[in-house]
Amino acid sequence: MKWSFRIATVSGIEVRVHATFLILLAFYGFASYRHAGPVAALAGVIFILILFACVLLHEFGHAFAARRYGIRTPDITLLPIGGLARLERMPERPGQELVVAAAGPAVNVVIALILFAFGARIGSVASVTPEQATGIALLDALLAVNLILVAFNLLPAFPMDGGRMLRAILSFRMDRARATQIAASVGQAFAVFLGIVGLFNYNFILVLIAVFVYFGAAQEATMTRMQAMTRGLSVSDVMVKRFEKLTRGAVLQDAVDLLLSGTQHEFPVVAGDGSVAGILTREDMINGLKQGGPNELVVTHMHRDIPTVHLHDSFEKAFQTMNACNCPALPVLDSSGQLVGLITPENLGELIMVNSAISRQQEHS
């Protein structure tokens, strides 16, 4: 994710913090300082850090549950609105998805039970704020927050945990695409409700969560439709076959010429033997021009260590590979290792639009 940086690696999973999270810390620190002075400011920042440690453990619950089913989690990112575990994919078996989705809230339940065992008591929800954290027992505040996290995450607002659990339950009785559509519609309805509540109460964090849920539900529904539409297709069925490429000795001006002469935005960079050395994107190009000018070598600014897929691999495998590496494009090789195609986000979007149009036409005919 852009604007995030790695702070640790735990069990092969990168823990990343988004830059906006630091803004959140500064905001609450300043608010606490204005409310009750420097001691309150320090207490407010510490409280937020401990709170997000609980959020991080919640996300590790999802990650370790997914690992049980052979699904990797490349990274977990902490955002102002919570945490995001980037799983390679969600399990398609309803029972497995139910376990993975429930694992996060289950971690918060365990944390709450441990805090209760150490003498914590549930205080009023209103008292659990950084400004007031110095006036209540820290354990009480953390107990209340973890219970709130459990309740909030169990709301059937797809793609939150409760929404994923709803999809899993629905998937026992109907196909996954239909279950996803229903869960996404419920999630968007909840998002509208949360957004209205947030606006009337001037709670902009709640508004941000509502926006995230609304568009996240739409994106998940689109991805599930795409997977349903492309099931059974191979990489050769969906790849871009006509594309331009750059050599390792090319400079940014060569890339600019190709960019302006067509509609391609991602350019594979190939070595002398035809092997793929990397991918140069339009953004890489613009940043390179700003830093070094048009005579900079493209290899200086390209994305390296890009995984490849084979011409006859299934599209599902390619999609999972692309999601796992978070790469801008996926080179396609033939049996001799030569570059014969590209899979890009743009051509996947076009594939979705075409297949959606065909599906609607078939429904009406």
PDB file of C-alpha atoms in Angstrom, residues 110-333:
ATOM      1  CA  VAL A 110      -9.739 -13.555  24.351  1.00  0.00           C
ATOM      2  CA  ILE A 111      -8.047 -10.224  25.135  1.00  0.00           C
ATOM      3  CA  ALA A 112     -11.213  -9.041  26.920  1.00  0.00           C
ATOM      4  CA  LEU A 113     -11.375 -12.236  28.986  1.00  0.00           C
ATOM      5  CA  ILE A 114      -7.723 -11.862  29.992  1.00  0.00           C
ATOM      6  CA  LEU A 115      -8.303  -8.237  31.003  1.00  0.00           C
ATOM      7  CA  PHE A 116     -11.398  -9.255  32.965  1.00  0.00           C
ATOM      8  CA  ALA A 117      -9.373 -11.948  34.737  1.00  0.00           C
ATOM      9  CA  PHE A 118      -6.880  -9.254  35.769  1.00  0.00           C
ATOM     10  CA  GLY A 119      -9.632  -7.213  37.378  1.00  0.00           C
ATOM     11  CA  ALA A 120     -10.806  -4.947  34.573  1.00  0.00           C
ATOM     12  CA  ARG A 121     -14.423  -3.801  34.673  1.00  0.00           C
ATOM     13  CA  ILE A 122     -16.558  -2.385  31.900  1.00  0.00           C
ATOM     14  CA  GLY A 123     -16.728   1.391  32.221  1.00  0.00           C
ATOM     15  CA  SER A 124     -18.941   3.692  30.239  1.00  0.00           C
ATOM     16  CA  VAL A 125     -18.226   3.802  26.547  1.00  0.00           C
ATOM     17  CA  ALA A 126     -18.017   7.588  26.697  1.00  0.00           C
ATOM     18  CA  SER A 127     -15.071   7.418  29.108  1.00  0.00           C
ATOM     19  CA  VAL A 128     -12.960   5.424  26.688  1.00  0.00           C
ATOM     20  CA  THR A 129     -11.295   8.373  24.977  1.00  0.00           C
ATOM     21  CA  PRO A 130      -7.673   9.473  24.942  1.00  0.00           C
ATOM     22  CA  GLU A 131      -8.573  12.749  26.653  1.00  0.00           C
ATOM     23  CA  GLN A 132     -10.153  10.921  29.576  1.00  0.00           C
ATOM     24  CA  ALA A 133      -7.791   7.946  29.670  1.00  0.00           C
ATOM     25  CA  THR A 134      -5.896   9.373  32.650  1.00  0.00           C
ATOM     26  CA  GLY A 135      -9.110   9.470  34.685  1.00  0.00           C
ATOM     27  CA  ILE A 136     -10.003   5.789  34.391  1.00  0.00           C
ATOM     28  CA  ALA A 137      -8.171   2.545  34.820  1.00  0.00           C
ATOM     29  CA  LEU A 138      -6.298   1.616  31.656  1.00  0.00           C
ATOM     30  CA  LEU A 139      -7.439  -1.998  31.919  1.00  0.00           C
ATOM     31  CA  ASP A 140     -11.067  -0.895  32.142  1.00  0.00           C
ATOM     32  CA  ALA A 141     -10.648   1.229  29.026  1.00  0.00           C
ATOM     33  CA  LEU A 142      -9.004  -1.583  27.076  1.00  0.00           C
ATOM     34  CA  LEU A 143     -11.702  -4.049  28.134  1.00  0.00           C
ATOM     35  CA  ALA A 144     -14.424  -1.696  26.900  1.00  0.00           C
ATOM     36  CA  VAL A 145     -12.563  -1.003  23.637  1.00  0.00           C
ATOM     37  CA  ASN A 146     -12.061  -4.703  22.860  1.00  0.00           C
ATOM     38  CA  LEU A 147     -15.739  -5.405  23.453  1.00  0.00           C
ATOM     39  CA  ILE A 148     -16.608  -2.498  21.160  1.00  0.00           C
ATOM     40  CA  LEU A 149     -14.242  -3.916  18.519  1.00  0.00           C
ATOM     41  CA  VAL A 150     -15.986  -7.291  18.762  1.00  0.00           C
ATOM     42  CA  ALA A 151     -19.454  -5.766  18.446  1.00  0.00           C
ATOM     43  CA  PHE A 152     -18.469  -3.398  15.639  1.00  0.00           C
ATOM     44  CA  ASN A 153     -16.658  -6.037  13.578  1.00  0.00           C
ATOM     45  CA  LEU A 154     -19.580  -8.447  13.883  1.00  0.00           C
ATOM     46  CA  LEU A 155     -21.951  -5.993  12.179  1.00  0.00           C
ATOM     47  CA  PRO A 156     -23.019  -7.646   8.894  1.00  0.00           C
ATOM     48  CA  ALA A 157     -21.373  -4.840   6.915  1.00  0.00           C
ATOM     49  CA  PHE A 158     -19.413  -6.540   4.132  1.00  0.00           C
ATOM     50  CA  PRO A 159     -16.398  -6.498   3.721  1.00  0.00           C
ATOM     51  CA  MET A 160     -16.003  -6.292   7.508  1.00  0.00           C
ATOM     52  CA  ASP A 161     -15.761  -9.512   9.490  1.00  0.00           C
ATOM     53  CA  GLY A 162     -19.493  -9.763  10.148  1.00  0.00           C
ATOM     54  CA  GLY A 163     -20.195  -9.246   6.466  1.00  0.00           C
ATOM     55  CA  ARG A 164     -17.762 -11.990   5.493  1.00  0.00           C
ATOM     56  CA  MET A 165     -19.385 -14.296   8.033  1.00  0.00           C
ATOM     57  CA  LEU A 166     -22.766 -13.438   6.509  1.00  0.00           C
ATOM     58  CA  ARG A 167     -21.460 -14.326   3.032  1.00  0.00           C
ATOM     59  CA  ALA A 168     -20.051 -17.605   4.335  1.00  0.00           C
ATOM     60  CA  ILE A 169     -23.395 -18.530   5.921  1.00  0.00           C
ATOM     61  CA  LEU A 170     -25.289 -17.594   2.754  1.00  0.00           C
ATOM     62  CA  SER A 171     -22.806 -19.599   0.669  1.00  0.00           C
ATOM     63  CA  PHE A 172     -23.982 -22.782   2.361  1.00  0.00           C
ATOM     64  CA  ARG A 173     -27.327 -22.310   0.572  1.00  0.00           C
ATOM     65  CA  MET A 174     -26.460 -20.475  -2.676  1.00  0.00           C
ATOM     66  CA  ASP A 175     -23.556 -19.847  -5.058  1.00  0.00           C
ATOM     67  CA  ARG A 176     -20.753 -17.590  -3.873  1.00  0.00           C
ATOM     68  CA  ALA A 177     -21.408 -14.814  -6.394  1.00  0.00           C
ATOM     69  CA  ARG A 178     -25.045 -14.451  -5.297  1.00  0.00           C
ATOM     70  CA  ALA A 179     -24.058 -14.623  -1.616  1.00  0.00           C
ATOM     71  CA  THR A 180     -21.448 -11.916  -2.180  1.00  0.00           C
ATOM     72  CA  GLN A 181     -23.960  -9.648  -3.919  1.00  0.00           C
ATOM     73  CA  ILE A 182     -26.416  -9.941  -1.032  1.00  0.00           C
ATOM     74  CA  ALA A 183     -23.699  -9.393   1.590  1.00  0.00           C
ATOM     75  CA  ALA A 184     -22.336  -6.408  -0.363  1.00  0.00           C
ATOM     76  CA  SER A 185     -25.825  -4.823  -0.581  1.00  0.00           C
ATOM     77  CA  VAL A 186     -26.326  -5.249   3.165  1.00  0.00           C
ATOM     78  CA  GLY A 187     -22.853  -3.816   3.766  1.00  0.00           C
ATOM     79  CA  GLN A 188     -23.551  -0.744   1.634  1.00  0.00           C
ATOM     80  CA  ALA A 189     -26.841  -0.159   3.438  1.00  0.00           C
ATOM     81  CA  PHE A 190     -24.985  -0.248   6.776  1.00  0.00           C
ATOM     82  CA  ALA A 191     -22.343   2.086   5.327  1.00  0.00           C
ATOM     83  CA  VAL A 192     -24.983   4.666   4.415  1.00  0.00           C
ATOM     84  CA  PHE A 193     -26.443   4.406   7.927  1.00  0.00           C
ATOM     85  CA  LEU A 194     -23.009   4.770   9.575  1.00  0.00           C
ATOM     86  CA  GLY A 195     -22.188   7.720   7.313  1.00  0.00           C
ATOM     87  CA  ILE A 196     -25.394   9.536   8.284  1.00  0.00           C
ATOM     88  CA  VAL A 197     -24.784   8.883  11.984  1.00  0.00           C
ATOM     89  CA  GLY A 198     -21.199  10.084  11.628  1.00  0.00           C
ATOM     90  CA  LEU A 199     -22.224  13.294   9.846  1.00  0.00           C
ATOM     91  CA  PHE A 200     -24.922  14.184  12.386  1.00  0.00           C
ATOM     92  CA  ASN A 201     -22.500  13.568  15.265  1.00  0.00           C
ATOM     93  CA  TYR A 202     -19.497  15.212  13.571  1.00  0.00           C
ATOM     94  CA  ASN A 203     -17.670  11.894  13.877  1.00  0.00           C
ATOM     95  CA  PHE A 204     -15.450  11.977  10.803  1.00  0.00           C
ATOM     96  CA  ILE A 205     -13.711   8.703  11.700  1.00  0.00           C
ATOM     97  CA  LEU A 206     -17.105   6.998  11.454  1.00  0.00           C
ATOM     98  CA  VAL A 207     -17.685   8.720   8.104  1.00  0.00           C
ATOM     99  CA  LEU A 208     -14.319   7.421   6.851  1.00  0.00           C
ATOM    100  CA  ILE A 209     -15.234   3.902   7.974  1.00  0.00           C
ATOM    101  CA  ALA A 210     -18.577   4.230   6.165  1.00  0.00           C
ATOM    102  CA  VAL A 211     -16.820   5.270   2.948  1.00  0.00           C
ATOM    103  CA  PHE A 212     -14.367   2.369   3.299  1.00  0.00           C
ATOM    104  CA  VAL A 213     -17.185  -0.137   3.854  1.00  0.00           C
ATOM    105  CA  TYR A 214     -19.298   1.211   0.966  1.00  0.00           C
ATOM    106  CA  PHE A 215     -16.583   1.107  -1.672  1.00  0.00           C
ATOM    107  CA  GLY A 216     -14.970  -1.998  -0.191  1.00  0.00           C
ATOM    108  CA  ALA A 217     -18.252  -3.873  -0.556  1.00  0.00           C
ATOM    109  CA  ALA A 218     -18.548  -2.779  -4.188  1.00  0.00           C
ATOM    110  CA  GLN A 219     -14.964  -3.819  -4.920  1.00  0.00           C
ATOM    111  CA  GLU A 220     -15.381  -7.227  -3.292  1.00  0.00           C
ATOM    112  CA  ALA A 221     -18.568  -7.855  -5.237  1.00  0.00           C
ATOM    113  CA  THR A 222     -16.813  -6.920  -8.479  1.00  0.00           C
ATOM    114  CA  MET A 223     -13.869  -9.206  -7.739  1.00  0.00           C
ATOM    115  CA  THR A 224     -16.159 -12.131  -6.932  1.00  0.00           C
ATOM    116  CA  ARG A 225     -18.125 -11.597 -10.166  1.00  0.00           C
ATOM    117  CA  MET A 226     -14.849 -11.522 -12.063  1.00  0.00           C
ATOM    118  CA  GLN A 227     -13.717 -14.789 -10.487  1.00  0.00           C
ATOM    119  CA  ALA A 228     -17.048 -16.399 -11.372  1.00  0.00           C
ATOM    120  CA  MET A 229     -16.879 -15.100 -14.954  1.00  0.00           C
ATOM    121  CA  THR A 230     -13.282 -16.193 -15.508  1.00  0.00           C
ATOM    122  CA  ARG A 231     -13.493 -19.618 -13.889  1.00  0.00           C
ATOM    123  CA  GLY A 232     -12.143 -22.143 -16.361  1.00  0.00           C
ATOM    124  CA  LEU A 233     -10.216 -19.559 -18.402  1.00  0.00           C
ATOM    125  CA  SER A 234      -6.464 -19.769 -18.921  1.00  0.00           C
ATOM    126  CA  VAL A 235      -3.934 -16.939 -18.896  1.00  0.00           C
ATOM    127  CA  SER A 236      -3.828 -16.987 -22.708  1.00  0.00           C
ATOM    128  CA  ASP A 237      -7.557 -16.154 -22.787  1.00  0.00           C
ATOM    129  CA  VAL A 238      -7.226 -12.909 -20.827  1.00  0.00           C
ATOM    130  CA  MET A 239      -3.719 -11.571 -21.471  1.00  0.00           C
ATOM    131  CA  VAL A 240      -2.749  -8.598 -23.633  1.00  0.00           C
ATOM    132  CA  LYS A 241      -1.086 -10.022 -26.728  1.00  0.00           C
ATOM    133  CA  ARG A 242      -0.046  -6.806 -28.479  1.00  0.00           C
ATOM    134  CA  PHE A 243       2.252  -4.651 -26.359  1.00  0.00           C
ATOM    135  CA  GLU A 244       5.469  -2.649 -26.452  1.00  0.00           C
ATOM    136  CA  LYS A 245       8.566  -3.519 -24.450  1.00  0.00           C
ATOM    137  CA  LEU A 246      11.824  -1.824 -23.472  1.00  0.00           C
ATOM    138  CA  THR A 247      15.384  -3.114 -23.365  1.00  0.00           C
ATOM    139  CA  ARG A 248      17.674  -2.807 -20.355  1.00  0.00           C
ATOM    140  CA  GLY A 249      19.657  -0.134 -22.187  1.00  0.00           C
ATOM    141  CA  ALA A 250      16.627   2.048 -22.883  1.00  0.00           C
ATOM    142  CA  VAL A 251      16.284   5.488 -21.306  1.00  0.00           C
ATOM    143  CA  LEU A 252      13.172   7.207 -19.988  1.00  0.00           C
ATOM    144  CA  GLN A 253      12.772   9.205 -23.189  1.00  0.00           C
ATOM    145  CA  ASP A 254      12.308   5.911 -25.070  1.00  0.00           C
ATOM    146  CA  ALA A 255       9.573   4.989 -22.606  1.00  0.00           C
ATOM    147  CA  VAL A 256       7.927   8.409 -22.984  1.00  0.00           C
ATOM    148  CA  ASP A 257       7.828   7.967 -26.773  1.00  0.00           C
ATOM    149  CA  LEU A 258       6.034   4.630 -26.370  1.00  0.00           C
ATOM    150  CA  LEU A 259       3.662   6.056 -23.755  1.00  0.00           C
ATOM    151  CA  LEU A 260       2.594   8.940 -25.970  1.00  0.00           C
ATOM    152  CA  SER A 261       2.219   6.819 -29.097  1.00  0.00           C
ATOM    153  CA  GLY A 262      -0.341   4.416 -27.628  1.00  0.00           C
ATOM    154  CA  THR A 263      -2.540   3.548 -24.656  1.00  0.00           C
ATOM    155  CA  GLN A 264      -0.137   1.212 -22.818  1.00  0.00           C
ATOM    156  CA  HIS A 265       0.811   2.248 -19.260  1.00  0.00           C
ATOM    157  CA  GLU A 266       2.988  -0.687 -18.125  1.00  0.00           C
ATOM    158  CA  PHE A 267       6.096  -1.638 -20.083  1.00  0.00           C
ATOM    159  CA  PRO A 268       8.084  -4.844 -19.566  1.00  0.00           C
ATOM    160  CA  VAL A 269      11.857  -4.374 -19.551  1.00  0.00           C
ATOM    161  CA  VAL A 270      13.675  -7.327 -21.127  1.00  0.00           C
ATOM    162  CA  ALA A 271      17.293  -8.465 -21.033  1.00  0.00           C
ATOM    163  CA  GLY A 272      19.327  -9.502 -24.072  1.00  0.00           C
ATOM    164  CA  ASP A 273      18.258 -13.141 -23.748  1.00  0.00           C
ATOM    165  CA  GLY A 274      14.571 -12.154 -23.723  1.00  0.00           C
ATOM    166  CA  SER A 275      14.062 -12.700 -19.982  1.00  0.00           C
ATOM    167  CA  VAL A 276      11.986 -10.152 -18.056  1.00  0.00           C
ATOM    168  CA  ALA A 277      14.088  -7.828 -15.898  1.00  0.00           C
ATOM    169  CA  GLY A 278      11.209  -5.731 -14.550  1.00  0.00           C
ATOM    170  CA  ILE A 279       8.175  -3.561 -15.253  1.00  0.00           C
ATOM    171  CA  LEU A 280       8.223   0.198 -15.814  1.00  0.00           C
ATOM    172  CA  THR A 281       4.913   1.938 -15.078  1.00  0.00           C
ATOM    173  CA  ARG A 282       3.706   5.370 -16.071  1.00  0.00           C
ATOM    174  CA  GLU A 283       4.161   6.518 -12.452  1.00  0.00           C
ATOM    175  CA  ASP A 284       7.744   5.170 -12.419  1.00  0.00           C
ATOM    176  CA  MET A 285       8.369   7.099 -15.611  1.00  0.00           C
ATOM    177  CA  ILE A 286       7.029  10.420 -14.273  1.00  0.00           C
ATOM    178  CA  ASN A 287       8.952  10.075 -10.992  1.00  0.00           C
ATOM    179  CA  GLY A 288      12.131   9.241 -12.912  1.00  0.00           C
ATOM    180  CA  LEU A 289      11.745  12.277 -15.148  1.00  0.00           C
ATOM    181  CA  LYS A 290      11.362  14.494 -12.083  1.00  0.00           C
ATOM    182  CA  GLN A 291      14.411  13.004 -10.369  1.00  0.00           C
ATOM    183  CA  GLY A 292      16.918  12.505 -13.167  1.00  0.00           C
ATOM    184  CA  GLY A 293      15.508  13.601 -16.495  1.00  0.00           C
ATOM    185  CA  PRO A 294      14.822  11.849 -19.822  1.00  0.00           C
ATOM    186  CA  ASN A 295      18.305  10.302 -20.147  1.00  0.00           C
ATOM    187  CA  GLU A 296      17.951   8.176 -17.001  1.00  0.00           C
ATOM    188  CA  LEU A 297      18.080   4.419 -17.643  1.00  0.00           C
ATOM    189  CA  VAL A 298      14.724   2.701 -17.249  1.00  0.00           C
ATOM    190  CA  VAL A 299      16.325  -0.056 -15.131  1.00  0.00           C
ATOM    191  CA  THR A 300      16.988   2.566 -12.441  1.00  0.00           C
ATOM    192  CA  HIS A 301      13.278   3.200 -11.911  1.00  0.00           C
ATOM    193  CA  MET A 302      11.499  -0.031 -12.878  1.00  0.00           C
ATOM    194  CA  HIS A 303       9.792  -2.501 -10.550  1.00  0.00           C
ATOM    195  CA  ARG A 304      12.116  -5.469  -9.998  1.00  0.00           C
ATOM    196  CA  ASP A 305      11.516  -9.083  -8.924  1.00  0.00           C
ATOM    197  CA  ILE A 306       8.187  -9.279 -10.747  1.00  0.00           C
ATOM    198  CA  PRO A 307       6.776 -12.831 -10.745  1.00  0.00           C
ATOM    199  CA  THR A 308       5.762 -14.401 -14.052  1.00  0.00           C
ATOM    200  CA  VAL A 309       3.034 -16.811 -15.091  1.00  0.00           C
ATOM    201  CA  HIS A 310       2.908 -19.414 -17.837  1.00  0.00           C
ATOM    202  CA  LEU A 311       0.786 -19.147 -20.961  1.00  0.00           C
ATOM    203  CA  HIS A 312      -1.300 -22.179 -19.997  1.00  0.00           C
ATOM    204  CA  ASP A 313      -1.704 -21.422 -16.276  1.00  0.00           C
ATOM    205  CA  SER A 314      -5.234 -20.897 -15.031  1.00  0.00           C
ATOM    206  CA  PHE A 315      -6.401 -17.332 -14.747  1.00  0.00           C
ATOM    207  CA  GLU A 316      -7.241 -17.986 -11.083  1.00  0.00           C
ATOM    208  CA  LYS A 317      -3.588 -18.766 -10.369  1.00  0.00           C
ATOM    209  CA  ALA A 318      -2.469 -15.603 -12.190  1.00  0.00           C
ATOM    210  CA  PHE A 319      -4.982 -13.496 -10.281  1.00  0.00           C
ATOM    211  CA  GLN A 320      -3.775 -14.853  -6.945  1.00  0.00           C
ATOM    212  CA  THR A 321      -0.154 -14.224  -7.957  1.00  0.00           C
ATOM    213  CA  MET A 322      -0.937 -10.648  -8.949  1.00  0.00           C
ATOM    214  CA  ASN A 323      -2.820 -10.005  -5.721  1.00  0.00           C
ATOM    215  CA  ALA A 324      -0.047 -11.499  -3.589  1.00  0.00           C
ATOM    216  CA  CYS A 325       2.786  -9.495  -5.168  1.00  0.00           C
ATOM    217  CA  ASN A 326       0.707  -6.302  -5.515  1.00  0.00           C
ATOM    218  CA  CYS A 327       2.597  -5.749  -8.768  1.00  0.00           C
ATOM    219  CA  PRO A 328       1.543  -3.370 -11.577  1.00  0.00           C
ATOM    220  CA  ALA A 329       1.478  -6.034 -14.307  1.00  0.00           C
ATOM    221  CA  LEU A 330       2.187  -9.718 -14.719  1.00  0.00           C
ATOM    222  CA  PRO A 331       4.445 -10.942 -17.580  1.00  0.00           C
ATOM    223  CA  VAL A 332       3.286 -14.095 -19.373  1.00  0.00           C
ATOM    224  CA  LEU A 333       5.907 -16.539 -20.654  1.00  0.00           C
TER     225      LEU A 333
END
